[in-house]
Amino acid sequence: DQQVKQNSPSLSVQEGRISILNCDYTNSMFDYFLWYKKYPAEGPTFLISISSIKDKNEDGRFTVFLNKSAKHLSLHIVPSQPGDSAVYFCAAPPRGAGGTSYGKLTFGQGTILTVHP
Amino acid sequence: EPEVTQTPSHQVTQMGQEVILRCVPISNHLYFYWYRQILGQKVEFLVSFYNNEISEKSEIFDDQFSVERPDGSNFTLKIRSTKLEDSAMYFCASRTGGNQPQHFGDGTRLSIL
């Protein structure tokens, strides 16, 4: 199942710089996307989401951009901090018939972000 | 902040034995999920549960798997006869509804010997 793909297994950035994590999707039925962060020995923690009616959503240091024509989204973290070091997953639920979605998430493979002090 | 709690954190079981993984979702949530992550692989959906019944399940969720919400607070995943390939992290998640995000527990590491 390759409907959501994160092609970069890892990313290393310097503290204070921008981190850009990328995600591509193939299913044009996806209309809502989420980013989760995961530390070792913990479950995924919700970070930020975006609906397909928007092309940008911002929450503090985190901004998600959506390019529907390219079926691509990206998560920007500015400025990056050592505590941001984690695995980042993009995920999408299916668009439900009649507007109802039970919301099962399809996850990308994850990108390991390392922020160096 | 309310959170999803899972017990045990680590379960070691002999192949062929039954195992029950337990979850307490966030109290006002309506939708419940189980996912698993085999080491080095993606997080995979297993089953969703709403209104006291399974709403969707994946092809992984065969007759050996079952879910239950016995008392309005716990949400359990049972594997009847475990196989070596069931070894994975199992995550429980819950959400309120609409486009609200799923909140995940910290997982149970299941090791089948």
Short mmCIF file of C-alpha atoms in Angstrom, two decimals:
data_model
loop_
_atom_site.label_atom_id
_atom_site.label_comp_id
_atom_site.label_asym_id
_atom_site.label_seq_id
_atom_site.Cartn_x
_atom_site.Cartn_y
_atom_site.Cartn_z
CA ASP A 1 0.00 0.00 0.00
CA GLN A 2 1.93 3.03 -1.27
CA GLN A 3 -0.87 5.58 -1.22
CA VAL A 4 1.13 7.83 1.12
CA LYS A 5 4.86 8.05 0.61
CA GLN A 6 7.66 9.74 2.47
CA ASN A 7 10.67 9.25 0.27
CA SER A 8 13.28 10.61 2.65
CA PRO A 9 14.00 8.15 5.45
CA SER A 10 16.03 10.72 7.36
CA LEU A 11 16.84 14.41 7.59
CA SER A 12 19.54 16.14 9.59
CA VAL A 13 19.47 19.90 10.29
CA GLN A 14 21.22 22.39 12.52
CA GLU A 15 19.42 23.95 15.45
CA GLY A 16 17.74 27.22 14.44
CA ARG A 17 17.49 26.27 10.76
CA ILE A 18 14.41 25.20 8.85
CA SER A 19 13.39 21.53 8.63
CA ILE A 20 11.32 20.56 5.60
CA LEU A 21 9.67 17.15 5.62
CA ASN A 22 7.95 15.96 2.47
CA CYS A 23 5.07 13.63 1.73
CA ASP A 24 3.45 12.53 -1.54
CA TYR A 25 0.14 10.81 -2.04
CA THR A 26 -1.41 8.97 -4.94
CA ASN A 27 -5.04 8.69 -3.87
CA SER A 28 -6.93 11.73 -5.14
CA MET A 29 -9.78 10.82 -2.78
CA PHE A 30 -7.72 12.01 0.18
CA ASP A 31 -8.94 15.45 1.25
CA TYR A 32 -7.51 15.79 4.73
CA PHE A 33 -3.96 15.22 5.92
CA LEU A 34 -2.29 15.00 9.28
CA TRP A 35 1.27 15.09 10.57
CA TYR A 36 2.27 13.08 13.60
CA LYS A 37 5.50 13.09 15.57
CA LYS A 38 6.77 9.99 17.33
CA TYR A 39 9.46 9.68 19.97
CA PRO A 40 10.97 6.26 20.77
CA ALA A 41 8.81 4.15 23.10
CA GLU A 42 5.86 6.52 22.67
CA GLY A 43 2.83 6.58 20.41
CA PRO A 44 2.38 9.03 17.53
CA THR A 45 1.43 12.53 18.72
CA PHE A 46 -0.75 14.74 16.54
CA LEU A 47 1.05 17.86 15.32
CA ILE A 48 -0.92 19.65 12.66
CA SER A 49 -3.46 18.97 9.94
CA ILE A 50 -4.67 20.50 6.71
CA SER A 51 -7.86 20.22 4.73
CA SER A 52 -7.79 20.18 0.94
CA ILE A 53 -9.76 23.45 0.85
CA LYS A 54 -6.61 25.16 2.12
CA ASP A 55 -3.07 25.25 0.82
CA LYS A 56 -1.42 26.27 4.07
CA ASN A 57 -1.98 25.83 7.78
CA GLU A 58 0.23 27.30 10.46
CA ASP A 59 0.58 26.56 14.15
CA GLY A 60 3.48 28.24 15.89
CA ARG A 61 6.75 26.90 14.51
CA PHE A 62 4.93 24.33 12.35
CA THR A 63 3.47 25.04 8.91
CA VAL A 64 2.00 22.51 6.53
CA PHE A 65 1.73 23.27 2.83
CA LEU A 66 -0.51 21.35 0.44
CA ASN A 67 -0.07 21.28 -3.34
CA LYS A 68 -3.09 19.40 -4.63
CA SER A 69 -2.08 19.42 -8.27
CA ALA A 70 1.23 17.78 -7.39
CA LYS A 71 -0.35 15.59 -4.69
CA HIS A 72 2.36 16.77 -2.35
CA LEU A 73 2.48 18.16 1.15
CA SER A 74 5.30 19.40 3.27
CA LEU A 75 5.85 20.21 6.93
CA HIS A 76 8.10 23.15 7.75
CA ILE A 77 9.56 23.56 11.22
CA VAL A 78 11.12 26.97 11.88
CA PRO A 79 13.28 27.33 13.86
CA SER A 80 14.22 23.70 14.45
CA GLN A 81 15.08 22.70 18.01
CA PRO A 82 16.90 19.60 19.34
CA GLY A 83 13.63 18.54 21.01
CA ASP A 84 12.08 18.25 17.53
CA SER A 85 14.27 15.21 16.87
CA ALA A 86 11.77 12.41 16.28
CA VAL A 87 10.12 10.37 13.54
CA TYR A 88 7.55 12.36 11.55
CA PHE A 89 4.66 10.65 9.80
CA CYS A 90 2.19 12.06 7.36
CA ALA A 91 -1.17 10.33 7.30
CA ALA A 92 -4.52 10.60 5.57
CA PRO A 93 -8.01 9.25 6.25
CA PRO A 94 -10.27 8.30 3.36
CA ARG A 95 -13.04 10.62 2.27
CA GLY A 96 -16.15 8.86 3.46
CA ALA A 97 -19.19 8.26 1.34
CA GLY A 98 -21.90 10.83 2.09
CA GLY A 99 -19.43 12.86 4.13
CA THR A 100 -19.03 10.15 6.75
CA SER A 101 -15.59 8.84 7.40
CA TYR A 102 -14.63 6.29 10.00
CA GLY A 103 -11.23 7.79 9.66
CA LYS A 104 -8.78 4.92 9.37
CA LEU A 105 -5.41 6.47 8.71
CA THR A 106 -3.00 5.49 5.97
CA PHE A 107 0.52 6.35 7.10
CA GLY A 108 3.70 7.16 5.25
CA GLN A 109 6.89 5.33 6.16
CA GLY A 110 8.11 8.17 8.35
CA THR A 111 11.14 10.46 8.25
CA ILE A 112 13.64 10.50 11.09
CA LEU A 113 14.49 14.12 11.87
CA THR A 114 17.68 14.87 13.79
CA VAL A 115 18.28 18.43 14.92
CA HIS A 116 21.87 19.04 15.98
CA PRO A 117 22.66 21.65 18.66
CA GLU B 1 -4.50 16.72 29.09
CA PRO B 2 -6.48 13.48 28.72
CA GLU B 3 -4.63 10.64 27.07
CA VAL B 4 -5.10 7.15 25.71
CA THR B 5 -3.54 4.57 28.02
CA GLN B 6 -2.46 1.08 27.02
CA THR B 7 -1.49 -1.90 29.13
CA PRO B 8 0.76 -3.77 29.35
CA SER B 9 3.66 -1.87 27.83
CA HIS B 10 5.35 -5.15 26.90
CA GLN B 11 3.79 -8.59 26.54
CA VAL B 12 5.77 -11.74 25.90
CA THR B 13 3.72 -14.78 24.88
CA GLN B 14 4.35 -18.27 23.57
CA MET B 15 3.22 -18.95 20.00
CA GLY B 16 -0.27 -20.38 19.93
CA GLN B 17 -1.35 -18.67 23.14
CA GLU B 18 -4.12 -16.12 23.41
CA VAL B 19 -3.25 -12.54 24.24
CA ILE B 20 -5.41 -9.56 25.20
CA LEU B 21 -4.14 -6.03 24.76
CA ARG B 22 -5.95 -3.37 26.73
CA CYS B 23 -6.66 0.26 26.04
CA VAL B 24 -8.53 3.02 27.84
CA PRO B 25 -9.50 5.63 25.23
CA ILE B 26 -10.15 9.28 26.04
CA SER B 27 -13.49 9.42 27.80
CA ASN B 28 -15.62 11.53 25.43
CA HIS B 29 -14.27 9.91 22.28
CA LEU B 30 -16.57 7.93 20.02
CA TYR B 31 -14.30 6.24 17.49
CA PHE B 32 -11.70 3.67 18.46
CA TYR B 33 -8.89 2.07 16.50
CA TRP B 34 -6.13 -0.47 16.63
CA TYR B 35 -2.99 -0.17 14.54
CA ARG B 36 0.21 -2.13 14.53
CA GLN B 37 3.78 -1.44 13.49
CA ILE B 38 6.08 -4.33 12.73
CA LEU B 39 9.71 -3.39 13.34
CA GLY B 40 11.04 -1.36 10.40
CA GLN B 41 7.66 -1.15 8.67
CA LYS B 42 4.80 1.34 8.38
CA VAL B 43 2.09 1.85 10.93
CA GLU B 44 -0.79 -0.28 9.61
CA PHE B 45 -4.49 0.01 10.31
CA LEU B 46 -6.14 -3.06 11.84
CA VAL B 47 -9.68 -2.15 12.85
CA SER B 48 -12.02 0.72 13.66
CA PHE B 49 -14.90 0.53 16.12
CA TYR B 50 -17.88 2.84 16.43
CA ASN B 51 -21.26 2.58 18.09
CA ASN B 52 -20.33 -0.78 19.64
CA GLU B 53 -19.47 -2.50 16.43
CA ILE B 54 -16.62 -2.87 13.97
CA SER B 55 -16.96 -0.21 11.28
CA GLU B 56 -13.98 -1.25 9.18
CA LYS B 57 -11.20 -3.81 9.29
CA SER B 58 -8.13 -4.52 7.22
CA GLU B 59 -7.15 -7.82 5.63
CA ILE B 60 -4.71 -8.31 8.52
CA PHE B 61 -7.65 -8.47 10.94
CA ASP B 62 -8.64 -12.09 10.29
CA ASP B 63 -10.64 -14.54 12.39
CA GLN B 64 -7.84 -14.75 14.96
CA PHE B 65 -8.45 -11.12 15.95
CA SER B 66 -11.36 -9.66 17.85
CA VAL B 67 -12.15 -6.38 19.60
CA GLU B 68 -14.44 -5.58 22.45
CA ARG B 69 -15.58 -2.60 24.46
CA PRO B 70 -16.90 -4.49 27.47
CA ASP B 71 -17.69 -1.72 29.92
CA GLY B 72 -17.80 1.67 28.22
CA SER B 73 -14.24 2.56 29.16
CA ASN B 74 -11.94 -0.28 28.09
CA PHE B 75 -11.26 -1.26 24.50
CA THR B 76 -9.49 -4.56 24.00
CA LEU B 77 -7.80 -6.39 21.17
CA LYS B 78 -7.65 -10.18 21.44
CA ILE B 79 -5.48 -12.45 19.36
CA ARG B 80 -6.74 -16.00 19.79
CA SER B 81 -3.77 -18.06 18.71
CA THR B 82 -0.67 -15.96 18.28
CA LYS B 83 1.86 -16.48 15.51
CA LEU B 84 5.46 -15.36 15.30
CA GLU B 85 4.47 -12.73 12.72
CA ASP B 86 2.12 -11.09 15.22
CA SER B 87 5.19 -9.67 16.97
CA ALA B 88 4.82 -5.89 16.65
CA MET B 89 3.96 -2.67 18.47
CA TYR B 90 0.21 -2.37 18.80
CA PHE B 91 -1.25 1.11 19.11
CA CYS B 92 -4.71 2.03 20.26
CA ALA B 93 -6.22 5.35 19.15
CA SER B 94 -9.43 7.26 19.68
CA ARG B 95 -11.09 10.44 18.44
CA THR B 96 -14.28 12.41 18.91
CA GLY B 97 -15.58 12.64 15.35
CA GLY B 98 -15.63 14.78 12.22
CA ASN B 99 -12.11 15.70 11.19
CA GLN B 100 -10.77 15.65 14.72
CA PRO B 101 -7.39 13.89 14.90
CA GLN B 102 -6.83 10.50 16.38
CA HIS B 103 -4.99 10.40 19.68
CA PHE B 104 -2.67 7.45 20.18
CA GLY B 105 -1.55 5.52 23.21
CA ASP B 106 2.10 4.65 23.77
CA GLY B 107 1.61 1.15 22.47
CA THR B 108 2.07 -2.41 23.65
CA ARG B 109 5.12 -4.24 22.40
CA LEU B 110 4.01 -7.82 21.70
CA SER B 111 6.76 -10.40 21.44
CA ILE B 112 5.82 -13.91 20.34
CA LEU B 113 8.32 -16.65 21.16
#
